[in-house]
Amino acid sequence: MKFCKNMQRMAELADPEWAPFWVNYKMLKKIIKELPATINTTQRSSSSSVGNNNTLPDSPRKMGKTPGEITFFKLLHSELKKAIHFFAMASQEFIIREERIKEGIAILKQPTSILVNNRWSLIARSIYCFHKELLLLETYAIMTYCAFSKILKKHDKNTGYNTRIAFMAKVVNCANFTSYPSLLEMIMRSEKMYESVAGKLKEEGNSALYEDERLFINMIHRLNQQAVGTATAEGRKIPSTKREIIGGELTNEHDTGSMMGTNLRKMNLVEAHTVLKSLLEENEAYAADISSDDRSEENLTERIIQKSLKRKSDTVCDDRTPKKKSLQSQNY
C-alpha cells in the first residue's frame, strides 16, 4: 500500500477535526512532479558537451531560486508549522481532559456519590475515547515525520539535489512531534485508568463492552506498528512506541503477564522517547556545515539547496575537465 493511502487510512480513523492538520502530501507530490530535473538533465548532457563552457549549469544560487523550488519549500515549511501547532494544541487539550477524567473517577469512588445506572460504563467510555485518541496522536506524530522524510526523498530523486538529510536534521528534528515523552507517559496513565475501572464494568455486567473497546484499541496498536514499519523503512531499525513497550497486547490487572508488561514499559521508555528523533539522523557532519547564525527558514532552506547544488555541479565540472584537474593535481 502506498504511503499516501496509508496516511489517509490513519486520518479516517482519527477525529474528523484533525483532517486539516495532516500533511498535504498530495499537493507536495504534485509540485515535485512539475519541478525540472535540473541536475540530472545537466549530467546527462555533460557527456555530449565536454569542453563546451556554454553548457555549464546555471549557478547553484539561480537553480535553488527557481519558482518551483521556492513554492515547494514554502509549502513544506507551512506544513511543518501546521503540524507543530496542532501537536502542541492537541497535547495541551489531552492534559486538561486527563485531569477531568481523574476528577470524575474520584467522585464516583466517593461513598456519598449519587448512584447512577451504569455509572462506571460512562466513565469507562470517556477513558476509552481518551486512550484511543492518545494512541492516534502518537500515530499522527509517526506518520507526519515519515511524510516529511519521504516527500524530501521524492524531491531529491526527481531534482538530483541532496536536501533531505540536512533538512530533516536541522529543521524537522527540531519539531515537537519528533520526541514526545509526555505523550507516552499519558498513554500509560490512561491505560492504567481504564484497567482500574475494568473490574467495575464487569460488576455492572458490561464485560462485553470492555472487550469490544479492547479489540478496537488493539487494532490501533497494529496500525501504529505498520506506521513504525514505514519509519523503519526510511533508514533505521527502531522500537515500536507501544508494541514492544507493552509486549504485544494490552495487559490488565487480571492478566498473569501484567507485571512483566509494566517492567517492559519502564525498561524501554527512554528508548521510546527518542523513537522518532533517531530516524534518519545520518551524516550529521554534512548538516553541521550549515552556519548556526543564519537559521531563518528561507536562508536555511536556500543554504541546504546551495550546498547540495555546489557538490553536484562540482562533480559535473570535474567530469567535463578531467585533464585540467589532473594537471592541477600534478602542480601540487
Short mmCIF file of C-alpha atoms in Angstrom, two decimals:
data_model
loop_
_atom_site.label_atom_id
_atom_site.label_comp_id
_atom_site.label_asym_id
_atom_site.label_seq_id
_atom_site.Cartn_x
_atom_site.Cartn_y
_atom_site.Cartn_z
CA MET A 1 0.00 0.00 0.00
CA LYS A 2 1.37 3.42 -0.95
CA PHE A 3 2.29 5.79 1.86
CA CYS A 4 -0.30 8.38 0.83
CA LYS A 5 -3.12 5.81 1.07
CA ASN A 6 -1.76 4.55 4.37
CA MET A 7 -1.80 8.06 5.80
CA GLN A 8 -5.33 8.60 4.51
CA ARG A 9 -6.40 5.41 6.27
CA MET A 10 -4.99 6.72 9.55
CA ALA A 11 -6.72 10.07 9.05
CA GLU A 12 -10.08 8.36 8.60
CA LEU A 13 -9.71 6.61 11.96
CA ALA A 14 -8.78 9.81 13.78
CA ASP A 15 -11.06 12.65 14.83
CA PRO A 16 -12.53 14.37 11.72
CA GLU A 17 -11.46 17.69 13.24
CA TRP A 18 -7.87 16.59 12.77
CA ALA A 19 -8.29 16.28 9.00
CA PRO A 20 -6.88 19.72 8.04
CA PHE A 21 -3.76 19.14 10.13
CA TRP A 22 -2.36 16.10 8.33
CA VAL A 23 0.49 16.83 5.92
CA ASN A 24 -0.79 17.78 2.46
CA TYR A 25 1.25 15.02 0.87
CA LYS A 26 -0.65 15.00 -2.42
CA MET A 27 -0.03 18.69 -3.07
CA LEU A 28 3.68 18.36 -2.29
CA LYS A 29 3.90 15.41 -4.70
CA LYS A 30 2.13 17.43 -7.38
CA ILE A 31 4.63 20.28 -7.03
CA ILE A 32 7.56 17.85 -7.24
CA LYS A 33 6.24 16.39 -10.50
CA GLU A 34 6.30 19.87 -12.02
CA LEU A 35 9.90 20.56 -10.95
CA PRO A 36 12.52 20.30 -13.71
CA ALA A 37 15.15 17.62 -13.15
CA THR A 38 17.85 20.28 -13.48
CA ILE A 39 20.90 18.39 -12.28
CA ASN A 40 20.00 15.04 -13.80
CA THR A 41 19.43 16.72 -17.17
CA THR A 42 22.73 18.58 -16.91
CA GLN A 43 24.64 15.44 -16.04
CA ARG A 44 23.10 13.53 -18.95
CA SER A 45 24.04 16.27 -21.40
CA SER A 46 27.56 16.64 -20.00
CA SER A 47 28.85 13.58 -21.85
CA SER A 48 27.96 15.11 -25.23
CA SER A 49 29.27 18.58 -24.44
CA VAL A 50 32.73 18.06 -22.96
CA GLY A 51 34.79 21.22 -23.17
CA ASN A 52 31.86 23.45 -24.11
CA ASN A 53 31.66 26.17 -21.46
CA ASN A 54 28.28 27.34 -22.73
CA THR A 55 26.66 24.15 -21.48
CA LEU A 56 27.76 24.54 -17.88
CA PRO A 57 24.80 24.52 -15.47
CA ASP A 58 23.48 27.74 -14.01
CA SER A 59 24.94 28.81 -10.70
CA PRO A 60 23.64 26.96 -7.63
CA ARG A 61 22.04 30.16 -6.37
CA LYS A 62 19.98 30.55 -9.56
CA MET A 63 18.91 26.91 -9.62
CA GLY A 64 17.95 26.99 -5.94
CA LYS A 65 15.71 30.00 -6.55
CA THR A 66 13.55 28.58 -9.30
CA PRO A 67 9.81 29.26 -8.78
CA GLY A 68 9.09 25.57 -8.32
CA GLU A 69 11.72 25.14 -5.60
CA ILE A 70 10.51 28.25 -3.78
CA THR A 71 6.91 27.03 -3.92
CA PHE A 72 7.84 23.55 -2.71
CA PHE A 73 9.86 24.67 0.30
CA LYS A 74 7.38 27.38 1.25
CA LEU A 75 4.63 24.77 1.39
CA LEU A 76 6.94 22.37 3.23
CA HIS A 77 7.64 24.98 5.93
CA SER A 78 3.94 25.81 6.11
CA GLU A 79 3.02 22.15 6.60
CA LEU A 80 5.68 21.82 9.29
CA LYS A 81 4.37 24.86 11.20
CA LYS A 82 0.85 23.47 10.94
CA ALA A 83 1.91 20.09 12.35
CA ILE A 84 3.86 21.68 15.21
CA HIS A 85 0.92 23.91 16.14
CA PHE A 86 -1.58 21.06 16.03
CA PHE A 87 0.56 18.68 18.07
CA ALA A 88 1.07 21.32 20.77
CA MET A 89 -2.64 22.21 20.93
CA ALA A 90 -3.75 18.56 20.98
CA SER A 91 -1.25 17.69 23.71
CA GLN A 92 -2.48 20.58 25.86
CA GLU A 93 -6.10 19.53 25.34
CA PHE A 94 -5.31 15.98 26.44
CA ILE A 95 -3.71 17.25 29.65
CA ILE A 96 -6.95 19.05 30.52
CA ARG A 97 -9.07 16.01 29.61
CA GLU A 98 -6.93 13.74 31.76
CA GLU A 99 -7.49 15.96 34.81
CA ARG A 100 -11.26 15.95 34.25
CA ILE A 101 -11.34 12.16 33.96
CA LYS A 102 -9.34 11.82 37.18
CA GLU A 103 -11.82 14.10 38.92
CA GLY A 104 -14.72 12.01 37.61
CA ILE A 105 -13.17 8.77 38.87
CA ALA A 106 -12.52 10.33 42.28
CA ILE A 107 -16.15 11.47 42.54
CA LEU A 108 -17.51 8.04 41.59
CA LYS A 109 -15.34 6.37 44.19
CA GLN A 110 -16.75 8.52 46.99
CA PRO A 111 -19.33 6.68 49.14
CA THR A 112 -21.57 9.76 49.03
CA SER A 113 -21.66 9.93 45.23
CA ILE A 114 -25.08 9.90 43.57
CA LEU A 115 -26.00 6.43 42.34
CA VAL A 116 -26.47 6.36 38.58
CA ASN A 117 -27.20 3.29 36.50
CA ASN A 118 -24.12 2.12 34.62
CA ARG A 119 -22.08 4.98 36.09
CA TRP A 120 -18.81 3.11 35.57
CA SER A 121 -19.73 2.44 31.95
CA LEU A 122 -19.97 6.18 31.38
CA ILE A 123 -16.56 6.94 32.85
CA ALA A 124 -15.06 3.90 31.10
CA ARG A 125 -16.22 5.20 27.74
CA SER A 126 -14.59 8.55 28.47
CA ILE A 127 -11.31 6.86 29.38
CA TYR A 128 -11.53 4.61 26.32
CA CYS A 129 -12.03 7.56 23.95
CA PHE A 130 -9.21 9.41 25.69
CA HIS A 131 -6.82 6.46 25.40
CA LYS A 132 -7.77 5.80 21.78
CA GLU A 133 -7.16 9.40 20.75
CA LEU A 134 -3.82 9.47 22.55
CA LEU A 135 -2.74 6.45 20.51
CA LEU A 136 -3.94 8.15 17.33
CA LEU A 137 -1.96 11.27 18.23
CA GLU A 138 1.10 9.04 18.51
CA THR A 139 0.24 7.66 15.07
CA TYR A 140 -0.07 11.23 13.79
CA ALA A 141 3.43 12.02 15.06
CA ILE A 142 4.98 8.96 13.39
CA MET A 143 3.19 9.44 10.08
CA THR A 144 3.94 13.17 9.97
CA TYR A 145 7.64 12.56 10.48
CA CYS A 146 7.63 9.90 7.77
CA ALA A 147 5.70 12.21 5.43
CA PHE A 148 8.43 14.86 5.55
CA SER A 149 11.18 12.30 5.09
CA LYS A 150 9.50 10.54 2.16
CA ILE A 151 8.49 13.72 0.34
CA LEU A 152 12.05 15.05 0.57
CA LYS A 153 13.32 11.73 -0.76
CA LYS A 154 10.99 12.12 -3.75
CA HIS A 155 12.13 15.71 -4.20
CA ASP A 156 15.81 14.76 -4.24
CA LYS A 157 15.23 11.81 -6.56
CA ASN A 158 13.36 13.99 -9.06
CA THR A 159 15.65 17.03 -8.98
CA GLY A 160 19.02 15.47 -8.26
CA TYR A 161 19.51 17.71 -5.22
CA ASN A 162 20.62 16.33 -1.86
CA THR A 163 18.49 18.21 0.68
CA ARG A 164 16.76 15.54 2.75
CA ILE A 165 19.41 14.69 5.34
CA ALA A 166 20.20 18.31 6.16
CA PHE A 167 16.56 19.44 6.19
CA MET A 168 15.47 16.56 8.41
CA ALA A 169 18.38 17.03 10.83
CA LYS A 170 18.25 20.82 11.08
CA VAL A 171 14.56 21.61 10.59
CA VAL A 172 12.18 18.68 11.11
CA ASN A 173 14.05 17.12 14.02
CA CYS A 174 13.53 20.33 16.00
CA ALA A 175 9.74 19.86 15.86
CA ASN A 176 7.76 18.84 18.95
CA PHE A 177 6.27 15.74 17.31
CA THR A 178 9.68 14.08 16.86
CA SER A 179 10.11 13.42 20.60
CA TYR A 180 7.13 13.13 22.93
CA PRO A 181 7.88 11.67 26.38
CA SER A 182 4.88 13.44 27.93
CA LEU A 183 2.53 11.81 25.42
CA LEU A 184 3.92 8.33 26.08
CA GLU A 185 3.58 8.81 29.83
CA MET A 186 -0.01 9.98 29.36
CA ILE A 187 -0.77 6.90 27.26
CA MET A 188 0.47 4.68 30.06
CA ARG A 189 -1.54 6.55 32.69
CA SER A 190 -4.71 6.34 30.61
CA GLU A 191 -4.22 2.60 30.19
CA LYS A 192 -3.90 2.22 33.97
CA MET A 193 -7.04 4.32 34.50
CA TYR A 194 -9.00 2.15 32.10
CA GLU A 195 -7.79 -1.04 33.73
CA SER A 196 -8.74 0.38 37.15
CA VAL A 197 -12.40 0.59 36.11
CA ALA A 198 -12.41 -2.70 34.16
CA GLY A 199 -13.47 -4.63 37.26
CA LYS A 200 -16.32 -2.17 37.87
CA LEU A 201 -17.56 -2.77 34.33
CA LYS A 202 -17.73 -6.49 34.95
CA GLU A 203 -19.64 -5.87 38.18
CA GLU A 204 -22.21 -3.93 36.14
CA GLY A 205 -22.41 -6.76 33.61
CA ASN A 206 -20.68 -4.82 30.83
CA SER A 207 -17.73 -7.11 30.23
CA ALA A 208 -18.72 -7.35 26.54
CA LEU A 209 -18.36 -3.58 26.23
CA TYR A 210 -14.90 -3.79 27.76
CA GLU A 211 -13.81 -6.50 25.31
CA ASP A 212 -15.15 -4.62 22.26
CA GLU A 213 -13.25 -1.48 23.20
CA ARG A 214 -10.16 -3.51 23.94
CA LEU A 215 -10.27 -5.06 20.46
CA PHE A 216 -10.52 -1.65 18.81
CA ILE A 217 -7.55 -0.32 20.78
CA ASN A 218 -5.53 -3.37 19.78
CA MET A 219 -6.38 -2.59 16.17
CA ILE A 220 -4.92 0.89 16.63
CA HIS A 221 -1.80 -0.73 18.07
CA ARG A 222 -1.47 -2.80 14.90
CA LEU A 223 -1.86 0.31 12.75
CA ASN A 224 0.80 2.03 14.83
CA GLN A 225 3.02 -0.96 14.22
CA GLN A 226 2.54 -0.51 10.48
CA ALA A 227 3.45 3.16 10.84
CA VAL A 228 6.61 2.24 12.72
CA GLY A 229 7.38 -0.23 9.94
CA THR A 230 7.16 2.63 7.46
CA ALA A 231 9.52 4.66 9.61
CA THR A 232 11.94 1.74 9.80
CA ALA A 233 11.93 1.50 6.02
CA GLU A 234 13.14 5.09 5.94
CA GLY A 235 16.56 4.04 7.12
CA ARG A 236 16.85 2.69 10.65
CA LYS A 237 15.52 -0.10 12.86
CA ILE A 238 13.56 1.47 15.71
CA PRO A 239 11.47 0.05 18.57
CA SER A 240 7.71 0.29 18.41
CA THR A 241 6.47 3.02 20.71
CA LYS A 242 3.73 0.79 22.09
CA ARG A 243 4.04 -2.79 20.91
CA GLU A 244 7.47 -3.52 22.33
CA ILE A 245 6.84 -1.45 25.45
CA ILE A 246 3.65 -3.27 26.35
CA GLY A 247 4.64 -6.62 24.99
CA GLY A 248 2.19 -7.18 22.14
CA GLU A 249 -1.27 -6.78 23.64
CA LEU A 250 -2.90 -4.56 26.21
CA THR A 251 -2.50 -6.01 29.68
CA ASN A 252 -4.98 -5.72 32.53
CA GLU A 253 -4.91 -6.30 36.25
CA HIS A 254 -6.20 -9.85 35.80
CA ASP A 255 -3.50 -10.92 33.33
CA THR A 256 -0.65 -13.02 34.68
CA GLY A 257 1.77 -11.09 32.50
CA SER A 258 0.73 -7.61 33.62
CA MET A 259 3.77 -7.14 35.85
CA MET A 260 6.08 -8.14 33.03
CA GLY A 261 4.33 -5.64 30.73
CA THR A 262 4.87 -2.89 33.31
CA ASN A 263 8.56 -3.74 33.60
CA LEU A 264 8.93 -3.67 29.82
CA ARG A 265 7.32 -0.25 29.71
CA LYS A 266 9.76 1.15 32.26
CA MET A 267 12.72 -0.53 30.62
CA ASN A 268 12.07 0.86 27.13
CA LEU A 269 10.61 4.26 27.98
CA VAL A 270 13.86 6.17 27.48
CA GLU A 271 14.39 4.40 24.17
CA ALA A 272 10.83 5.16 23.12
CA HIS A 273 11.18 8.84 23.97
CA THR A 274 13.61 9.26 21.10
CA VAL A 275 11.98 6.81 18.70
CA LEU A 276 11.32 9.42 16.02
CA LYS A 277 14.30 11.57 16.92
CA SER A 278 16.58 8.72 15.86
CA LEU A 279 15.06 8.46 12.39
CA LEU A 280 17.36 9.45 9.53
CA GLU A 281 19.90 11.21 11.75
CA GLU A 282 22.66 10.04 9.47
CA ASN A 283 25.56 12.05 8.15
CA GLU A 284 25.20 14.80 10.79
CA ALA A 285 28.57 16.21 9.75
CA TYR A 286 27.10 17.29 6.43
CA ALA A 287 24.22 19.12 8.08
CA ALA A 288 26.54 20.68 10.67
CA ASP A 289 28.22 22.69 7.93
CA ILE A 290 25.21 24.99 7.89
CA SER A 291 26.00 28.25 9.69
CA SER A 292 24.40 28.46 13.12
CA ASP A 293 23.89 32.22 12.82
CA ASP A 294 21.85 32.00 9.62
CA ARG A 295 18.79 29.95 10.60
CA SER A 296 15.79 31.75 9.13
CA GLU A 297 13.53 29.44 7.13
CA GLU A 298 14.39 30.99 3.78
CA ASN A 299 18.13 31.23 4.41
CA LEU A 300 18.37 27.77 5.94
CA THR A 301 16.47 26.15 3.08
CA GLU A 302 18.49 28.05 0.49
CA ARG A 303 21.79 27.11 2.11
CA ILE A 304 20.80 23.44 2.15
CA ILE A 305 19.93 23.60 -1.56
CA GLN A 306 23.04 25.60 -2.50
CA LYS A 307 25.32 23.17 -0.65
CA SER A 308 23.68 20.27 -2.48
CA LEU A 309 23.92 22.03 -5.85
CA LYS A 310 27.53 23.01 -5.33
CA ARG A 311 28.52 19.41 -4.71
CA LYS A 312 26.59 18.25 -7.77
CA SER A 313 27.92 21.00 -10.07
CA ASP A 314 31.50 20.39 -8.87
CA THR A 315 31.08 16.74 -9.80
CA VAL A 316 29.80 17.68 -13.28
CA CYS A 317 32.63 20.14 -13.87
CA ASP A 318 35.23 17.60 -12.75
CA ASP A 319 33.82 15.06 -15.20
CA ARG A 320 34.00 17.57 -18.04
CA THR A 321 37.62 18.64 -17.49
CA PRO A 322 39.50 15.58 -16.31
CA LYS A 323 42.79 16.56 -17.94
CA LYS A 324 42.81 20.03 -16.41
CA LYS A 325 42.15 18.61 -12.98
CA SER A 326 44.98 16.12 -13.46
CA LEU A 327 47.42 18.92 -14.35
CA GLN A 328 46.40 20.90 -11.30
CA SER A 329 46.97 17.91 -9.06
CA GLN A 330 50.47 17.49 -10.52
CA ASN A 331 51.33 21.08 -9.63
CA TYR A 332 50.60 20.26 -6.01
#
